[in-house]
mmCIF file of C-alpha atoms in Angstrom:
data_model
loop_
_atom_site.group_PDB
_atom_site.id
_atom_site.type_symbol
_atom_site.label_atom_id
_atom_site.label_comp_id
_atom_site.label_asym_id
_atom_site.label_seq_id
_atom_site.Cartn_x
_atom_site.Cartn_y
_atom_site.Cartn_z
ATOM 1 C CA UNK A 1142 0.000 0.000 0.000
ATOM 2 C CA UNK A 1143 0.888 3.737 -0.959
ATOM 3 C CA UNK A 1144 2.175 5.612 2.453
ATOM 4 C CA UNK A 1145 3.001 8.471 0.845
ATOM 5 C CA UNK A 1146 0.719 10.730 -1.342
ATOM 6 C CA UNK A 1147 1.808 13.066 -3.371
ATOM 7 C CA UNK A 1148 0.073 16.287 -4.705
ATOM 8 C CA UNK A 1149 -0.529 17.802 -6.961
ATOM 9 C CA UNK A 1150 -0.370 14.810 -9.250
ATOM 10 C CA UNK A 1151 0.651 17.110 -12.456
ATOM 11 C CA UNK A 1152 1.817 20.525 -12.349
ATOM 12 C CA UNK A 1153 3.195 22.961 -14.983
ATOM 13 C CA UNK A 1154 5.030 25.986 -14.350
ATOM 14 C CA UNK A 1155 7.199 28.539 -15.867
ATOM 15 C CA UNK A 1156 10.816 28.982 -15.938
ATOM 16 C CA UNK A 1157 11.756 31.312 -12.833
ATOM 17 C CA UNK A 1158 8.422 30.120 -11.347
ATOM 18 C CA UNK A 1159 8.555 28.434 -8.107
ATOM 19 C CA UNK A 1160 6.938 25.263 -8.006
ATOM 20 C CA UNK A 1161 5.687 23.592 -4.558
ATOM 21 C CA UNK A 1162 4.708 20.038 -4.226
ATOM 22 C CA UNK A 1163 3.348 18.349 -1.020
ATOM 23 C CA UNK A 1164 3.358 14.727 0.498
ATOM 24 C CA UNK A 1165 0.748 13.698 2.979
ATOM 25 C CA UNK A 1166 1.700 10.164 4.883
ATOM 26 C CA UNK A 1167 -0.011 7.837 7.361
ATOM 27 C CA UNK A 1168 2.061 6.255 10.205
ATOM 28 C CA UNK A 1169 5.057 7.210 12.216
ATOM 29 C CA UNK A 1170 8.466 7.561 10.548
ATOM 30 C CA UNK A 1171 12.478 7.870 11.210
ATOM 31 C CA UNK A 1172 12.814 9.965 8.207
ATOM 32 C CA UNK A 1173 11.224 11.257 4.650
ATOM 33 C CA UNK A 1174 13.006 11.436 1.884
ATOM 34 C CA UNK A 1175 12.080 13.108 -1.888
ATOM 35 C CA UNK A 1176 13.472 11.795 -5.645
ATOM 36 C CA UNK A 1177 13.510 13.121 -8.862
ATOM 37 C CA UNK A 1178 12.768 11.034 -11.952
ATOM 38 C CA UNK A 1179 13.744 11.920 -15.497
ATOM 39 C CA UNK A 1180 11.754 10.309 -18.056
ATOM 40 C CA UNK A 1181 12.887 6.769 -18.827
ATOM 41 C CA UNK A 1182 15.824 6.764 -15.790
ATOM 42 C CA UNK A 1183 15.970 5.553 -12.271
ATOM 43 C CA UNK A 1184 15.591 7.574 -9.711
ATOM 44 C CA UNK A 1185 18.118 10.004 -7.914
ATOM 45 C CA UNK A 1186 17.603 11.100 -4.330
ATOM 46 C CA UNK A 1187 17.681 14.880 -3.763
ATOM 47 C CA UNK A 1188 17.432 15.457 -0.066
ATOM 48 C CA UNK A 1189 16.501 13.617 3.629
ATOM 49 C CA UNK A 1190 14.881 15.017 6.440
ATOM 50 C CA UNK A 1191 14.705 13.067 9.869
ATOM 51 C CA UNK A 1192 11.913 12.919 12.011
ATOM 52 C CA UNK A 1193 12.706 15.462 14.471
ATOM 53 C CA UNK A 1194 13.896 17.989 12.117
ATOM 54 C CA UNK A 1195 11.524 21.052 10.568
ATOM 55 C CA UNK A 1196 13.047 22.196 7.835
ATOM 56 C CA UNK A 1197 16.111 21.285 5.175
ATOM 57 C CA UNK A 1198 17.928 23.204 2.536
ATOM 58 C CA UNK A 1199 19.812 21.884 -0.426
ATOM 59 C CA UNK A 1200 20.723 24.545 -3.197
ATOM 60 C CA UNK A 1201 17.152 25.869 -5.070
ATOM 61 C CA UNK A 1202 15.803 23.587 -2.711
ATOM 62 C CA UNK A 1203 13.693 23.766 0.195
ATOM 63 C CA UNK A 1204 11.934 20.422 2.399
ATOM 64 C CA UNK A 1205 9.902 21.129 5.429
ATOM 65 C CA UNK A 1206 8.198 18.292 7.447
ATOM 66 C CA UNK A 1207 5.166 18.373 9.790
ATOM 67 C CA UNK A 1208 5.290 15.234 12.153
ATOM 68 C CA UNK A 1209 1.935 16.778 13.735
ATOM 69 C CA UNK A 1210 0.277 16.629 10.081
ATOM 70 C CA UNK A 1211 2.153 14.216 8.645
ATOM 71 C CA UNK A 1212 2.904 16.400 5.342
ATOM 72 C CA UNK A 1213 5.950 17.634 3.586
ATOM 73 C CA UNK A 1214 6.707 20.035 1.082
ATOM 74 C CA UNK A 1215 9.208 20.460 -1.375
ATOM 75 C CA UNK A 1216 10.025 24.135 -2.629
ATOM 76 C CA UNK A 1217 12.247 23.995 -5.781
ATOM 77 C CA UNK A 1218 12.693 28.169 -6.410
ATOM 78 C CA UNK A 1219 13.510 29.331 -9.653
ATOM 79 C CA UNK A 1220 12.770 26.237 -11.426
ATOM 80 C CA UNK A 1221 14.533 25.660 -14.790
ATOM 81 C CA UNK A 1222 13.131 23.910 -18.092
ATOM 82 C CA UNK A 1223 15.703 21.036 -16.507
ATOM 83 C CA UNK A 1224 13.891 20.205 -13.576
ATOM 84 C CA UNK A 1225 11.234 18.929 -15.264
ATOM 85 C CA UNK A 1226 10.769 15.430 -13.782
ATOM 86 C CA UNK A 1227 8.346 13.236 -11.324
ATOM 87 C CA UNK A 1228 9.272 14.304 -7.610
ATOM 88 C CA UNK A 1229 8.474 11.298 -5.304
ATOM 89 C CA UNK A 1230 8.742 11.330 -1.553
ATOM 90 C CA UNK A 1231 9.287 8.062 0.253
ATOM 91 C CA UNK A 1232 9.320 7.238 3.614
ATOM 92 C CA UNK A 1233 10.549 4.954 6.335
ATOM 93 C CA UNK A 1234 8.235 3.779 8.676
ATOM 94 C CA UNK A 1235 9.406 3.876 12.593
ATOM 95 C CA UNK A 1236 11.388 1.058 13.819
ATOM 96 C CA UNK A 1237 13.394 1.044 10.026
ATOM 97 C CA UNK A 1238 15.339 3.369 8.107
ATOM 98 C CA UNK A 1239 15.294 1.428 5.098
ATOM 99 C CA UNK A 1240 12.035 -0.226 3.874
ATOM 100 C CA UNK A 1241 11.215 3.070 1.861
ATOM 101 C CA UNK A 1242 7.305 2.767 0.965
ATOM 102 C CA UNK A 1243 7.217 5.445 -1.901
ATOM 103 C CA UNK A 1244 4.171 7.601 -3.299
ATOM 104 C CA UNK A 1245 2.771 7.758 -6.737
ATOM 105 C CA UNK A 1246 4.654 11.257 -7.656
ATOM 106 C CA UNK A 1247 4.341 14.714 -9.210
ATOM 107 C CA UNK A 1248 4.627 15.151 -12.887
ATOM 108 C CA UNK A 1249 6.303 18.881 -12.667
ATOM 109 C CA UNK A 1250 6.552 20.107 -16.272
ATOM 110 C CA UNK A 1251 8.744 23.826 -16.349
ATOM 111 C CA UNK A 1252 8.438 25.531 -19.703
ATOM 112 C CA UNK A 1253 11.193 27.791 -20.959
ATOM 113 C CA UNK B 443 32.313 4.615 -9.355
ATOM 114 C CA UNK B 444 29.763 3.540 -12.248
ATOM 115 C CA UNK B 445 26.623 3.040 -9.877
ATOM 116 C CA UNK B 446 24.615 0.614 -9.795
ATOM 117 C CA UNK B 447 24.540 -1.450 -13.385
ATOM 118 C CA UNK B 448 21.311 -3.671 -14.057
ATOM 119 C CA UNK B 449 20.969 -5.864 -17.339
ATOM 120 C CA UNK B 450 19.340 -6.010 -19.578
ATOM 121 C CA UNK B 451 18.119 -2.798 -20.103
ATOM 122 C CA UNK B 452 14.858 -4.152 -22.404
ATOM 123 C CA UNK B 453 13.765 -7.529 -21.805
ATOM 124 C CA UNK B 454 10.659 -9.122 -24.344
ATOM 125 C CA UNK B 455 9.692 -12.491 -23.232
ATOM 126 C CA UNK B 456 6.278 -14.753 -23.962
ATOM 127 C CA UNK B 457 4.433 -15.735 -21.372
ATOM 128 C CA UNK B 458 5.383 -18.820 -19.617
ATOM 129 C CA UNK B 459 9.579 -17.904 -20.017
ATOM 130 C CA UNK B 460 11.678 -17.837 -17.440
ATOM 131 C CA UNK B 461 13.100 -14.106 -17.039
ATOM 132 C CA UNK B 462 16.685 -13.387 -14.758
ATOM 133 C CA UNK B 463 17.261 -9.713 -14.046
ATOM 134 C CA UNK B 464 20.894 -8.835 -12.797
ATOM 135 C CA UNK B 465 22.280 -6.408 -10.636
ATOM 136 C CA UNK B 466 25.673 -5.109 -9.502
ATOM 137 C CA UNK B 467 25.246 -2.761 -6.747
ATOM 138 C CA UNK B 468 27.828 0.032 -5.727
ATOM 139 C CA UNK B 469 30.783 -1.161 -4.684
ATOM 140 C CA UNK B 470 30.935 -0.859 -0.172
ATOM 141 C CA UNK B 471 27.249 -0.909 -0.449
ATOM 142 C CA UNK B 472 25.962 -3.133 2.147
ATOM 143 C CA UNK B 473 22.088 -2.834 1.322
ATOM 144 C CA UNK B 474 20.488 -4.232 -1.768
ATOM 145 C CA UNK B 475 16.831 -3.699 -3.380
ATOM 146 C CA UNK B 476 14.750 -4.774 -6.105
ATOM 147 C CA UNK B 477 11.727 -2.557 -6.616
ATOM 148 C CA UNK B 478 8.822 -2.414 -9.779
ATOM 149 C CA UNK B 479 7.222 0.514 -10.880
ATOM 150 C CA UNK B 480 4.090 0.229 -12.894
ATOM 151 C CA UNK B 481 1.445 3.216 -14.119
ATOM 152 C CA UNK B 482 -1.274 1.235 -11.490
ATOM 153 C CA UNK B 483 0.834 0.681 -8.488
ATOM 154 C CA UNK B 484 3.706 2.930 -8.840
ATOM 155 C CA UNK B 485 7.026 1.939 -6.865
ATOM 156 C CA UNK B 486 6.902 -1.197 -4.813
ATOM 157 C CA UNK B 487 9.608 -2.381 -2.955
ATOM 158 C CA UNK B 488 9.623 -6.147 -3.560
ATOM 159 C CA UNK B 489 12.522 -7.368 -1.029
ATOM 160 C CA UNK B 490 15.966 -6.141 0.251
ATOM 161 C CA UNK B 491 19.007 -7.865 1.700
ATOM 162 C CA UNK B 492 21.426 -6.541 3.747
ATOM 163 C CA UNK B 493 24.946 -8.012 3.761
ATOM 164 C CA UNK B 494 23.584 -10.653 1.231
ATOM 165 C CA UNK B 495 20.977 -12.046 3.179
ATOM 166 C CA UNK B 496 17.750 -11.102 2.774
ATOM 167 C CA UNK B 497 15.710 -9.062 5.290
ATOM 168 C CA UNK B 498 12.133 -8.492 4.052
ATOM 169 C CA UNK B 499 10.423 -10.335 0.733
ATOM 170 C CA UNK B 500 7.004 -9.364 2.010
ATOM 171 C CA UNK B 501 6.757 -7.261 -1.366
ATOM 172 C CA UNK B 502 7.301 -10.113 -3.599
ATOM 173 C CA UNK B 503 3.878 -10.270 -5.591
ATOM 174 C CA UNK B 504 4.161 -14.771 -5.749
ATOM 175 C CA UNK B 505 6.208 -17.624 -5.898
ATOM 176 C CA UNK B 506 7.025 -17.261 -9.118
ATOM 177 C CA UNK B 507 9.437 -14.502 -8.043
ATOM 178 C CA UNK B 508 12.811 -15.254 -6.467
ATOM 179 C CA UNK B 509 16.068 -13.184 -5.780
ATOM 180 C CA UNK B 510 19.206 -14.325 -4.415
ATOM 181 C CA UNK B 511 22.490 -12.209 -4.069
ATOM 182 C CA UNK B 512 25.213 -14.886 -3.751
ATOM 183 C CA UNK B 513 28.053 -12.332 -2.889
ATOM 184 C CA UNK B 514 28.405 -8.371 -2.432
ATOM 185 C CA UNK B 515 28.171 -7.439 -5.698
ATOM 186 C CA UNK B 516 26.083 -9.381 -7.442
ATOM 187 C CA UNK B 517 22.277 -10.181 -7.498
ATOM 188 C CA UNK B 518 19.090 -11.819 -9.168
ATOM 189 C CA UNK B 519 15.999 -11.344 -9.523
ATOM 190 C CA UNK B 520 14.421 -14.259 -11.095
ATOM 191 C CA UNK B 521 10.558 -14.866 -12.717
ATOM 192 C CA UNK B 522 9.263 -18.283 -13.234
ATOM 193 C CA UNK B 523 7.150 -18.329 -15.123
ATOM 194 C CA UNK B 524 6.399 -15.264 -16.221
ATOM 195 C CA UNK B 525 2.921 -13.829 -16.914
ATOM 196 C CA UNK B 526 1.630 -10.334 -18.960
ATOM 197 C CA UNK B 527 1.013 -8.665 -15.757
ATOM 198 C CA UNK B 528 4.840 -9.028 -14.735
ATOM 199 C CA UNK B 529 5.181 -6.325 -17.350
ATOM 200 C CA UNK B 530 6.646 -3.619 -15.252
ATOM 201 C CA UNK B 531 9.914 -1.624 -14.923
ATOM 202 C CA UNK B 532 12.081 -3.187 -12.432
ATOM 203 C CA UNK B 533 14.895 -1.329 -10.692
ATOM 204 C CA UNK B 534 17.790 -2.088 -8.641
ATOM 205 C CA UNK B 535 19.092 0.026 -5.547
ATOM 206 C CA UNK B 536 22.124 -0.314 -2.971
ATOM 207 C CA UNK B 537 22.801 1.941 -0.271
ATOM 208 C CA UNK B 538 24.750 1.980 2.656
ATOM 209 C CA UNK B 539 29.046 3.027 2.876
ATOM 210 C CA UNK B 540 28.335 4.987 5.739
ATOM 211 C CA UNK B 541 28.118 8.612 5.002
ATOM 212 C CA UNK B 542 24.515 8.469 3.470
ATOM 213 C CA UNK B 543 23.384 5.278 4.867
ATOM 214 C CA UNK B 544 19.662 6.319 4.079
ATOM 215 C CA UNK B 545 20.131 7.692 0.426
ATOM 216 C CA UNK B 546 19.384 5.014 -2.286
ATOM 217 C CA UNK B 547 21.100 4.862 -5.354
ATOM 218 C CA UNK B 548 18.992 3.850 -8.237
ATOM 219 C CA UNK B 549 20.217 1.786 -11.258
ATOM 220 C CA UNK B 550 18.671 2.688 -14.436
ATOM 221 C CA UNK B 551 15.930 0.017 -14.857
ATOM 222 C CA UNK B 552 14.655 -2.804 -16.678
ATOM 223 C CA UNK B 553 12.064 -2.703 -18.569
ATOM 224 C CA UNK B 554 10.419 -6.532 -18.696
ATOM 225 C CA UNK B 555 7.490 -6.728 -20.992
ATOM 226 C CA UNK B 556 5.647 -10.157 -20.920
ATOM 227 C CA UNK B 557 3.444 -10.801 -24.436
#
């Protein structure tokens, strides 16, 4: 089963645009993490937040978790026509840090 | 380091076949997974070993898949026999090497499609 839910499920921006996409989940976890999936490739992991932390930076990047609301959100700021990708979150369920369970993603299209 | 390398890259088989996926994971990686990602389900995490031996195969869909990883840097993932509804892109990921034990590395796929 899905723990994490991504949305929006599709979202098209412009270049310089910010673009925000959110991750609601159901049970307790050690950490969250988000990927980014070019068409056709495997997936490539772009940042981790643990449990007990609020926010997280990583270049145009920007990952806040709510342990209260079980929700993230990932900022990318001034998005470029090369982020254009799926943008999963996965998470690890307490008592593992490695049986990532991983949502169904957001299609974010950036046009130049 | 090359990351992780899976073969073949495209797989067609007929139903019935027996299909072998392969994986080499990144060299000092102690953790191993095979996961499938279809439009319906998205990404499922069908088992993972650590240190070769494996440590959850409560995603494997049936008997008719196996894995195995008979040393470090090498593993299967093995469908017998296959069926339509195998058809799926299945990817390899190791982690572990101590700095990022969390992070996954992804290989770039294989996409199985059973006729």
């Amino acid at each position: 089963s899905q723990q994490g839910e991504e949305d929006p499920q599709a979202l098209s921006i412009q270049e310089g645009e910010n673009a925000t996409m959110n991750c609601s989940y159901k049970t307790s976890i050690n950490n969250l993490q988000w990927y980014r999936q070019n068409s056709g490739r495997g997936l490539v992991h772009l940042i981790l937040i643990r449990s007990n932390e609020r926010e997280k930076h990583s270049g145009r990047l920007r990952v806040t978790l709510d342990t209260s609301k079980k929700s993230s959100s990932l900022l990318i700021t001034a998005s470029r026509a090369a982020d254009t990708a799926s943008y999963f979150c996965a998470t690890a369920p307490g008592g593992s840090n490695y049986k990532l369970t991983f949502g169904k993603g957001t299609l974010l299209t950036v046009n130049p | 380091d090359a990351g992780v390398i899976q073969s073949p890259r495209h797989e067609v088989t007929e139903m019935g076949q027996e299909v072998t996926l392969r994986c080499k994971p990144i060299s000092g990686h102690d953790y191993l997974f095979w996961y499938r990602q279809t439009m319906m389900r998205g990404l499922e995490l069908l088992i993972y070993f650590n240190n070769n031996v494996p440590i959850d195969d409560s995603g494997m869909p049936e008997d008719r898949f196996s894995a195995k990883m008979p040393n470090a840097s090498f593993s299967t993932l093995k469908i017998q026999p296959s069926e339509p509804r195998d058809s799926a892109v299945y990817f390899c990921a190791s982690s572990g090497g101590g700095r990022s034990y969390n992070e996954q590395f992804f290989g770039p796929g294989t996409r199985l499609t059973v006729l």
